[in-house]
Amino acid sequence: MINLNNVSLVFQGGSVALSNITTSINEGEFVYLVGHSGSGKSSFLKLLYKEYISTKGEIEVAGLNVVELPKWKTPLLRRNLGIVTQEPQLLENRNTYENISFALEVMGIKAEEIESKTNTLLDLVELNENAFKFPNQLSGGEQTRVSIARAIANNPLILLCDEPTGNLDPDLSVQIVSLLEKINRAGTTVVMATHDSSIVNRRKKRVIELSNGKIVRDDEQGRYILR
Amino acid sequence: MNKFSYVVKNTILNMRRTPLLVFATIIAVLVSSFLVFTTLSARSIVQNNTLRWQNGTHVVVFLDDRVTTTAHKQLQESLESYSEVRTVDYFTKAEAEDEFRALFKDQPDLLSEVDYEKLPSSLRVNLNNPSDYELIIERMDGNPAVKEIRTSGEAIERLLSLTDTLVVSASAFALLVGFAAFILIINTLRLAAYSKKKEIKIMRLVGASSTYIRLPFIFEAIFESLIGTSIAVGLGWGIIEYSKNSIVAESIFDITISDSYLIYLTLVLLLSSIVFGLFASFVGIRKVLND
């Protein structure tokens, strides 16, 4: 599902974000991407959805050669992906329902389908009662759940989450991870960047650890080893 | 919701965000298009009028009453021999009277007071090139059979020169206002795009195509441009229709302009406004959407 072969990313000015990364993530896997701030977790994810362009190496995501994919075809890649950022990036002038349905609207889905699908997503993220609340009326955890619902609205093959629990307390973080596991069980491959050791250690999933832009550990059912 | 209704809805939303800027843009496009439409129409009207004159008589050589038939025929043959001359027609005193009566048929007082015996016979000269009228004057100068020479050539030249100056100055001004409209459209679109920056970011994340993201902005620019041009063209048509029946038209010259030319001008302007809107939207949001 995701293949990286000898991938490096060097920013203008020479700072190295990622260096010779080689790894594979299979269909249906749940992978934690761990490491300290600045270790390259976000850059890793941004390469996968072509927000950044690698300096060298090969990247294949959902059957597409990301490096050679022309810029105008980037939307094709992203339609296979769900992207959740640390900041939920919700539209302040739209309520929960509208924030979720927005992703369907812009893909040109029919109104009836949008309604049924949005209601299903509201069920999934347990936000039915908050459907008509605006982002400033929601807690941090609820906002993250809206952002996850929006990310999976178009049935992506892969869900990329960049520190979705970064601003949440431990209880809420657990709720979010449980939700992501539920999505994973339905068949979606999930890659979640985090520096929250308690979550990683409790869940016993595959862990890829980055340090200074290099993979320093790749463990099945791994733990977050505090260094 | 299908894609088209999404684009239309967002075009309207964008325009509602900055109503004053949108209004200013439409006005600027309107002024620019109106200047282009009216000056090009005016030039066509002048050309039509001068063309009629150019196809008619350019020089009138009034003959002395004492001139004999032989003398006027010699003079006519002499004129016809010049390479600049296309035709020469002899106009008798009787024909001059008929022409005078026809021209001033609405002024019976004048008609009753005129001594028609004094109206001279004349040679009406049509030139290949109306601007050669001075050559004819030079050649006829001092000829005892010639009483007076009148020409419309100078008036035509002045009018055409005046029209050309008017077209050039109005076009320059239209270009300037058009440029202002261009800047206004760019600013309007950039404001709309900046206010929707988060929305655009999300659209890109969920895989909306670049064209789809741009469409509401492109529609907005084309819509503003088309509205301004349509009003300008409408006003232009109205003014031409009004002028056809006005006193000015009766006293100076015919407001003669073909409908096919007006339709052609309208279509060209509307098409140009679409291209103008497309180009302005391309320039206006390129940087914002690439960020």
Coordinates of C-alpha atoms in Angstrom, one line a residue:
Chain A
M1 CA 0.0 0.0 0.0
I2 CA 2.9 2.4 0.9
N3 CA 6.5 1.8 -0.3
L4 CA 9.4 4.2 0.3
N5 CA 12.7 3.3 -1.2
N6 CA 15.8 5.3 -0.2
V7 CA 13.9 8.5 0.1
S8 CA 15.5 11.7 1.2
L9 CA 14.2 15.2 1.7
V10 CA 16.5 18.2 1.9
F11 CA 15.0 21.7 2.3
Q12 CA 16.3 24.8 0.6
G13 CA 19.2 25.9 2.7
G14 CA 20.4 22.4 3.2
S15 CA 18.6 21.2 6.3
V16 CA 18.0 17.5 6.0
A17 CA 14.4 16.4 7.0
L18 CA 14.6 12.8 6.0
S19 CA 17.6 10.7 5.0
N20 CA 17.5 7.4 3.0
I21 CA 14.2 6.2 4.3
T22 CA 13.2 2.7 3.1
T23 CA 10.1 1.0 4.4
S24 CA 6.8 -0.6 3.4
I25 CA 3.3 -0.4 5.0
N26 CA 0.8 -3.1 4.0
E27 CA -2.9 -2.8 3.3
G28 CA -4.9 -2.8 6.5
E29 CA -2.0 -2.1 8.8
F30 CA -2.1 0.4 11.7
V31 CA 1.3 2.0 12.1
Y32 CA 2.5 4.5 14.7
L33 CA 5.2 6.9 13.5
V34 CA 7.0 8.1 16.6
G35 CA 9.9 10.4 17.4
H36 CA 10.7 13.7 19.0
S37 CA 9.7 17.0 17.5
G38 CA 11.8 17.7 14.4
S39 CA 12.6 14.0 13.9
G40 CA 10.8 14.0 10.5
K41 CA 7.4 12.6 11.3
S42 CA 5.4 15.3 9.6
S43 CA 7.8 15.5 6.6
F44 CA 7.3 11.7 6.2
L45 CA 3.5 12.1 6.0
K46 CA 3.7 15.2 3.8
L47 CA 5.8 13.2 1.3
L48 CA 3.1 10.6 1.1
Y49 CA 0.4 13.1 0.1
K50 CA 2.8 15.1 -2.1
E51 CA 2.7 18.3 0.0
Y52 CA 6.5 18.0 -0.1
I53 CA 8.5 16.6 -3.0
S54 CA 11.3 14.2 -2.1
T55 CA 14.9 15.2 -3.1
K56 CA 15.6 11.6 -4.1
G57 CA 14.2 8.1 -3.9
E58 CA 11.0 6.4 -4.9
I59 CA 7.6 6.6 -3.2
E60 CA 4.6 4.5 -4.1
V61 CA 1.2 5.2 -2.4
A62 CA -2.0 3.3 -3.3
G63 CA -0.4 2.1 -6.5
L64 CA 0.7 5.6 -7.6
N65 CA 4.2 6.6 -8.2
V66 CA 4.2 9.8 -6.1
V67 CA 7.6 11.1 -7.2
E68 CA 6.7 11.0 -10.9
L69 CA 3.1 12.0 -10.5
P70 CA 2.6 15.4 -12.2
K71 CA 1.4 18.2 -10.0
W72 CA -1.9 18.4 -11.7
K73 CA -2.6 14.8 -10.8
T74 CA -2.0 15.3 -7.1
P75 CA -5.8 15.4 -6.5
L76 CA -6.0 11.8 -7.9
L77 CA -3.5 10.7 -5.2
R78 CA -5.3 12.6 -2.4
R79 CA -8.7 11.1 -3.3
N80 CA -7.2 7.8 -2.1
L81 CA -6.1 9.4 1.2
G82 CA -7.7 10.8 4.3
I83 CA -5.6 13.5 6.0
V84 CA -5.9 14.6 9.6
T85 CA -3.7 17.4 10.8
Q86 CA -2.8 18.4 14.4
E87 CA -5.0 21.5 14.1
P88 CA -8.5 20.2 13.1
Q89 CA -8.8 22.9 10.3
L90 CA -12.5 23.2 10.7
L91 CA -14.5 26.0 8.9
E92 CA -15.7 28.3 11.7
N93 CA -18.8 29.4 9.8
R94 CA -20.0 25.8 9.3
N95 CA -21.5 23.5 11.8
T96 CA -20.3 19.9 12.5
Y97 CA -22.7 18.5 9.8
E98 CA -21.6 21.0 7.2
N99 CA -17.9 20.6 8.0
I100 CA -18.2 16.9 7.3
S101 CA -20.4 17.2 4.3
F102 CA -18.0 19.8 2.8
A103 CA -15.6 17.1 1.8
L104 CA -18.4 15.3 -0.1
E105 CA -19.8 18.6 -1.6
V106 CA -16.5 19.5 -3.2
M107 CA -16.2 16.0 -4.7
G108 CA -19.5 16.6 -6.5
I109 CA -21.5 14.0 -4.6
K110 CA -25.3 14.1 -5.0
A111 CA -27.3 15.8 -2.2
E112 CA -29.2 12.7 -1.1
E113 CA -26.0 10.7 -0.9
I114 CA -24.3 13.5 1.1
E115 CA -27.1 13.5 3.7
S116 CA -27.0 9.7 4.3
K117 CA -23.2 9.5 4.3
T118 CA -22.8 12.5 6.6
N119 CA -25.3 11.0 9.1
T120 CA -23.4 7.6 9.0
L121 CA -20.2 9.5 9.7
L122 CA -21.8 11.4 12.6
D123 CA -22.8 8.0 14.0
L124 CA -19.3 6.7 13.6
V125 CA -17.6 9.5 15.4
E126 CA -20.5 9.8 17.9
L127 CA -21.3 13.4 17.2
N128 CA -25.0 13.1 16.3
E129 CA -26.0 15.4 19.2
N130 CA -23.4 18.0 18.2
A131 CA -24.4 18.0 14.5
F132 CA -25.6 21.6 14.5
K133 CA -22.9 23.0 16.8
F134 CA -20.2 25.2 15.4
P135 CA -16.5 24.5 16.0
N136 CA -16.2 27.1 18.8
Q137 CA -19.0 25.2 20.7
L138 CA -17.0 21.9 20.5
S139 CA -14.3 20.6 22.7
G140 CA -10.8 19.8 21.3
G141 CA -11.6 16.1 21.1
E142 CA -14.9 16.7 19.4
Q143 CA -13.2 18.9 16.9
T144 CA -10.6 16.2 16.1
R145 CA -13.4 13.7 15.6
V146 CA -15.1 16.1 13.1
S147 CA -11.8 16.4 11.3
I148 CA -11.4 12.5 11.2
A149 CA -15.0 12.1 9.9
R150 CA -14.2 14.6 7.2
A151 CA -11.0 12.8 6.3
I152 CA -12.7 9.5 5.8
A153 CA -15.8 10.9 4.1
N154 CA -14.6 9.8 0.7
N155 CA -13.7 6.3 1.8
P156 CA -9.9 6.6 1.5
L157 CA -7.7 3.6 1.3
I158 CA -5.2 5.2 3.7
L159 CA -5.7 7.5 6.6
L160 CA -2.7 9.7 7.5
C161 CA -2.9 11.4 10.9
D162 CA -0.4 14.0 11.9
E163 CA -0.4 14.2 15.7
P164 CA -4.2 14.2 16.0
T165 CA -4.0 13.8 19.8
G166 CA -1.3 16.5 20.2
N167 CA -3.5 19.0 21.9
L168 CA -5.7 16.6 23.8
D169 CA -5.6 15.2 27.3
P170 CA -4.9 11.5 27.8
D171 CA -8.6 10.4 28.1
L172 CA -9.6 12.2 24.9
S173 CA -6.5 10.9 23.2
V174 CA -7.6 7.3 24.0
Q175 CA -11.0 8.0 22.5
I176 CA -9.4 9.3 19.3
V177 CA -7.1 6.3 19.0
S178 CA -10.0 4.0 19.6
L179 CA -11.9 5.7 16.8
L180 CA -8.9 5.3 14.5
E181 CA -8.7 1.6 15.3
K182 CA -12.4 1.2 14.5
I183 CA -11.7 2.8 11.1
N184 CA -8.7 0.5 10.7
R185 CA -10.8 -2.6 11.5
A186 CA -13.1 -1.6 8.6
G187 CA -10.1 -2.0 6.3
T188 CA -8.5 1.4 6.1
T189 CA -4.7 1.5 6.4
V190 CA -3.8 4.0 9.2
V191 CA -0.5 5.8 9.7
M192 CA -0.5 8.0 12.8
A193 CA 2.3 10.3 13.8
T194 CA 2.6 10.8 17.5
H195 CA 5.0 11.5 20.3
D196 CA 2.6 10.2 23.0
S197 CA 4.3 7.2 24.5
S198 CA 1.4 6.1 26.7
I199 CA -0.9 5.6 23.6
V200 CA 1.7 3.7 21.6
N201 CA 2.7 1.4 24.5
R202 CA -0.8 0.5 25.4
R203 CA -1.9 -0.4 21.8
K204 CA 0.8 -2.8 20.7
K205 CA 0.8 -1.9 17.0
R206 CA 3.7 -1.6 14.6
V207 CA 6.0 1.3 15.5
I208 CA 8.3 3.1 13.1
E209 CA 10.6 5.4 15.0
L210 CA 12.4 8.4 13.4
S211 CA 15.3 10.3 14.7
N212 CA 17.1 13.1 12.9
G213 CA 15.3 12.1 9.7
K214 CA 16.3 8.4 9.8
I215 CA 14.4 5.3 10.7
V216 CA 16.1 4.1 13.9
R217 CA 13.6 1.3 14.7
D218 CA 10.7 -0.6 13.0
D219 CA 9.0 -3.0 15.4
E220 CA 5.9 -5.2 15.0
Q221 CA 3.8 -4.7 18.2
G222 CA 6.5 -2.2 19.3
R223 CA 6.7 0.1 22.2
Y224 CA 7.7 3.8 22.4
I225 CA 11.2 3.6 23.9
L226 CA 11.9 6.9 25.6
R227 CA 15.5 8.0 24.7
Chain B
M1 CA -25.2 18.9 -4.8
N2 CA -23.6 18.6 -8.2
K3 CA -20.3 20.4 -9.1
F4 CA -22.0 23.1 -11.2
S5 CA -24.3 24.2 -8.5
Y6 CA -21.4 24.2 -6.0
V7 CA -19.4 26.5 -8.3
V8 CA -22.4 28.9 -8.9
K9 CA -23.2 29.0 -5.2
N10 CA -19.6 29.8 -4.3
T11 CA -19.3 32.4 -7.1
I12 CA -22.3 34.3 -5.6
L13 CA -20.9 33.9 -2.0
N14 CA -17.5 35.3 -3.2
M15 CA -19.2 38.3 -4.7
R16 CA -21.3 38.9 -1.6
R17 CA -18.2 39.1 0.5
T18 CA -16.9 42.2 -1.2
P19 CA -19.9 44.0 -2.8
L20 CA -18.3 47.4 -3.1
L21 CA -15.2 46.1 -4.9
V22 CA -17.5 44.1 -7.2
F23 CA -19.5 47.2 -7.9
A24 CA -16.4 49.3 -8.6
T25 CA -15.1 46.6 -10.9
I26 CA -18.3 46.4 -12.9
I27 CA -18.3 50.2 -13.3
A28 CA -14.7 50.3 -14.5
V29 CA -15.4 47.5 -17.0
L30 CA -18.6 49.4 -18.0
V31 CA -16.8 52.7 -18.7
S32 CA -14.0 51.0 -20.6
S33 CA -16.3 48.9 -22.8
F34 CA -18.6 51.9 -23.3
L35 CA -15.7 54.0 -24.6
V36 CA -14.6 51.3 -27.0
F37 CA -18.2 50.7 -28.2
T38 CA -19.1 54.3 -28.7
T39 CA -15.9 55.4 -30.4
L40 CA -15.8 52.5 -32.8
S41 CA -19.5 53.1 -33.6
A42 CA -18.8 56.8 -34.1
R43 CA -15.9 56.0 -36.4
S44 CA -18.1 53.7 -38.4
I45 CA -20.8 56.4 -38.7
V46 CA -18.3 59.0 -39.8
Q47 CA -16.8 56.6 -42.3
N48 CA -20.2 55.7 -43.7
N49 CA -21.0 59.4 -44.1
T50 CA -17.7 60.3 -45.7
L51 CA -17.8 57.3 -47.9
R52 CA -21.1 58.5 -49.3
W53 CA -19.5 61.9 -50.0
Q54 CA -16.4 60.2 -51.3
N55 CA -18.6 58.2 -53.8
G56 CA -20.4 61.4 -54.8
T57 CA -19.1 64.8 -55.9
H58 CA -15.8 66.0 -54.6
V59 CA -15.3 69.2 -56.6
V60 CA -18.0 71.5 -58.1
V61 CA -16.8 73.8 -60.8
F62 CA -19.4 76.6 -61.2
L63 CA -19.4 78.0 -64.7
D64 CA -19.7 81.6 -65.8
D65 CA -23.1 82.3 -67.3
R66 CA -21.4 83.8 -70.3
V67 CA -19.6 80.6 -71.2
T68 CA -20.6 79.0 -74.5
T69 CA -21.6 75.4 -74.9
T70 CA -18.3 74.7 -76.8
A71 CA -16.3 76.2 -74.0
H72 CA -17.9 74.1 -71.3
K73 CA -17.5 71.0 -73.4
Q74 CA -13.8 71.8 -73.9
L75 CA -13.5 72.3 -70.1
Q76 CA -15.3 69.0 -69.4
E77 CA -13.1 67.1 -71.8
S78 CA -10.0 68.7 -70.3
L79 CA -11.1 67.6 -66.8
E80 CA -11.9 64.1 -68.0
S81 CA -8.4 63.8 -69.4
Y82 CA -6.9 64.1 -66.0
S83 CA -5.8 60.7 -64.5
E84 CA -7.1 61.8 -61.1
V85 CA -10.6 62.3 -62.4
R86 CA -13.1 59.4 -62.5
T87 CA -16.2 61.2 -63.9
V88 CA -17.4 64.7 -64.8
D89 CA -21.1 65.5 -65.1
Y90 CA -22.6 68.6 -66.6
F91 CA -25.3 70.1 -64.4
T92 CA -27.6 72.6 -66.2
K93 CA -29.1 75.7 -64.6
A94 CA -32.5 73.9 -64.7
E95 CA -31.0 71.0 -62.8
A96 CA -29.5 73.4 -60.3
E97 CA -32.9 74.9 -59.8
D98 CA -34.5 71.4 -59.3
E99 CA -31.7 70.5 -56.8
F100 CA -32.2 73.8 -54.9
R101 CA -36.0 73.2 -54.7
A102 CA -35.4 69.7 -53.4
L103 CA -32.9 70.7 -50.8
F104 CA -34.9 73.5 -49.4
K105 CA -38.4 72.1 -49.9
D106 CA -39.2 72.7 -46.2
Q107 CA -38.4 76.4 -46.5
P108 CA -41.1 77.9 -48.8
D109 CA -40.1 81.5 -47.9
L110 CA -36.6 81.0 -49.1
L111 CA -37.8 79.2 -52.3
S112 CA -40.0 82.1 -53.2
E113 CA -37.3 84.7 -52.7
V114 CA -34.6 83.1 -54.8
D115 CA -33.8 84.4 -58.2
Y116 CA -33.3 81.0 -60.0
E117 CA -31.7 82.7 -63.0
K118 CA -28.7 83.4 -60.9
L119 CA -28.1 79.7 -60.1
P120 CA -25.1 78.8 -62.3
S121 CA -24.6 75.7 -64.4
S122 CA -21.7 73.5 -63.1
L123 CA -19.4 70.6 -63.7
R124 CA -19.6 68.0 -60.9
V125 CA -16.3 66.2 -60.6
N126 CA -15.8 62.8 -59.0
L127 CA -12.2 62.0 -58.2
N128 CA -10.5 58.6 -57.9
N129 CA -8.9 59.9 -54.7
P130 CA -10.8 62.6 -52.9
S131 CA -7.6 64.1 -51.5
D132 CA -6.5 65.1 -55.0
Y133 CA -9.0 68.0 -55.0
E134 CA -6.2 70.6 -54.7
L135 CA -4.8 69.5 -58.0
I136 CA -8.1 70.3 -59.7
I137 CA -8.3 73.7 -58.1
E138 CA -4.8 74.5 -59.3
R139 CA -5.5 73.4 -62.8
M140 CA -8.8 75.4 -63.0
D141 CA -7.4 78.5 -61.5
G142 CA -7.5 81.5 -63.9
N143 CA -9.7 79.7 -66.4
P144 CA -12.2 82.4 -67.7
A145 CA -15.0 79.9 -68.0
V146 CA -14.9 79.1 -64.3
K147 CA -16.9 81.3 -61.9
E148 CA -16.1 79.5 -58.7
I149 CA -14.8 76.2 -57.4
R150 CA -16.1 74.4 -54.3
T151 CA -14.8 71.2 -52.8
S152 CA -15.8 68.8 -50.0
G153 CA -12.4 67.2 -49.9
E154 CA -11.0 69.4 -47.2
A155 CA -14.0 69.0 -44.9
I156 CA -13.8 65.2 -45.3
E157 CA -10.1 65.2 -44.5
R158 CA -10.7 67.3 -41.4
L159 CA -13.5 65.1 -40.2
L160 CA -11.6 61.9 -40.8
S161 CA -8.6 63.3 -39.0
L162 CA -10.8 64.5 -36.1
T163 CA -12.4 61.1 -35.9
D164 CA -9.0 59.3 -36.0
T165 CA -7.8 61.6 -33.1
L166 CA -11.0 60.9 -31.2
V167 CA -10.6 57.1 -31.7
V168 CA -7.0 57.1 -30.6
S169 CA -7.6 59.3 -27.5
A170 CA -10.7 57.4 -26.5
S171 CA -9.0 54.0 -27.0
A172 CA -6.0 55.2 -24.9
F173 CA -8.4 56.2 -22.2
A174 CA -10.4 53.0 -22.5
L175 CA -7.1 51.1 -22.2
L176 CA -6.3 53.0 -19.0
V177 CA -9.7 52.4 -17.5
G178 CA -9.6 48.7 -18.7
F179 CA -6.3 48.4 -16.8
A180 CA -7.9 49.8 -13.7
A181 CA -10.7 47.2 -14.1
F182 CA -8.1 44.5 -14.5
I183 CA -6.4 45.5 -11.2
L184 CA -9.8 45.7 -9.5
I185 CA -10.7 42.2 -10.6
I186 CA -7.4 40.9 -9.4
N187 CA -7.9 42.6 -6.0
T188 CA -11.4 41.3 -5.6
L189 CA -10.4 37.8 -6.4
R190 CA -7.4 37.9 -4.1
L191 CA -9.5 39.2 -1.2
A192 CA -12.1 36.4 -1.8
A193 CA -9.3 33.8 -2.1
Y194 CA -7.6 35.0 1.1
S195 CA -10.8 34.9 3.0
K196 CA -11.3 31.3 1.8
K197 CA -7.8 30.2 2.4
K198 CA -8.7 27.5 5.0
E199 CA -11.5 26.3 2.8
I200 CA -9.1 26.0 -0.2
K201 CA -6.6 24.2 1.9
I202 CA -9.2 21.6 3.0
M203 CA -10.4 21.2 -0.6
R204 CA -6.9 20.5 -1.7
L205 CA -6.5 18.0 1.1
V206 CA -9.6 16.0 0.2
G207 CA -8.5 15.9 -3.5
A208 CA -10.5 18.6 -5.2
S209 CA -8.8 19.4 -8.5
S210 CA -7.1 22.7 -9.1
T211 CA -9.6 23.7 -11.8
Y212 CA -12.5 22.9 -9.5
I213 CA -11.1 25.2 -6.8
R214 CA -10.4 27.9 -9.3
L215 CA -13.8 27.8 -11.1
P216 CA -15.8 30.0 -8.6
F217 CA -13.1 32.7 -9.0
I218 CA -13.0 32.4 -12.8
F219 CA -16.8 32.6 -12.9
E220 CA -16.7 35.7 -10.7
A221 CA -14.2 37.5 -12.9
I222 CA -16.1 36.6 -16.1
F223 CA -19.4 37.5 -14.6
E224 CA -18.2 40.9 -13.5
S225 CA -16.6 41.6 -16.8
L226 CA -19.7 40.4 -18.8
I227 CA -22.1 42.4 -16.7
G228 CA -20.0 45.6 -17.2
T229 CA -19.7 45.0 -20.9
S230 CA -23.3 44.1 -21.4
I231 CA -24.5 47.3 -19.7
A232 CA -22.0 49.3 -21.7
V233 CA -23.2 47.7 -25.0
G234 CA -26.8 48.2 -24.0
L235 CA -26.2 51.9 -23.3
G236 CA -24.3 52.2 -26.6
W237 CA -27.2 50.7 -28.6
G238 CA -29.6 53.0 -26.8
I239 CA -27.6 56.1 -27.6
I240 CA -27.3 55.2 -31.2
E241 CA -31.1 54.6 -31.5
Y242 CA -31.8 57.9 -29.8
S243 CA -29.3 59.8 -32.0
K244 CA -30.9 58.4 -35.2
N245 CA -33.9 60.6 -34.4
S246 CA -32.2 63.5 -32.8
I247 CA -31.9 67.1 -34.2
V248 CA -28.1 66.7 -34.3
A249 CA -28.5 63.8 -36.7
E250 CA -30.8 65.7 -39.0
S251 CA -28.7 68.8 -39.1
I252 CA -25.2 67.4 -39.4
F253 CA -25.3 63.9 -41.0
D254 CA -27.1 60.6 -40.9
I255 CA -26.5 58.3 -38.1
T256 CA -25.9 55.5 -40.6
I257 CA -24.5 52.3 -39.0
S258 CA -25.4 48.8 -40.0
D259 CA -27.0 46.5 -37.6
S260 CA -24.6 43.7 -38.7
Y261 CA -21.7 46.0 -37.7
L262 CA -23.3 46.7 -34.3
I263 CA -23.9 43.0 -33.7
Y264 CA -20.4 42.2 -34.7
L265 CA -19.0 44.9 -32.3
T266 CA -21.3 43.6 -29.5
L267 CA -20.1 40.0 -30.0
V268 CA -16.4 41.0 -30.2
L269 CA -16.8 43.0 -27.0
L270 CA -18.6 40.3 -25.1
L271 CA -16.1 37.7 -26.2
S272 CA -13.2 40.0 -25.3
S273 CA -14.8 40.5 -21.8
I274 CA -14.8 36.7 -21.3
V275 CA -11.1 36.5 -22.3
F276 CA -10.4 39.6 -20.1
G277 CA -12.1 37.9 -17.1
L278 CA -10.3 34.6 -17.7
F279 CA -6.9 36.3 -17.9
A280 CA -7.6 38.5 -14.8
S281 CA -8.7 35.5 -12.8
F282 CA -5.6 33.5 -13.9
V283 CA -3.3 36.3 -12.8
G284 CA -5.4 37.1 -9.7
I285 CA -5.5 33.7 -8.0
R286 CA -2.4 32.0 -9.4
K287 CA -0.2 33.0 -6.5
V288 CA -2.9 32.5 -3.8
L289 CA -3.7 29.0 -4.9
N290 CA 0.0 28.0 -5.4
D291 CA 0.8 28.9 -1.8

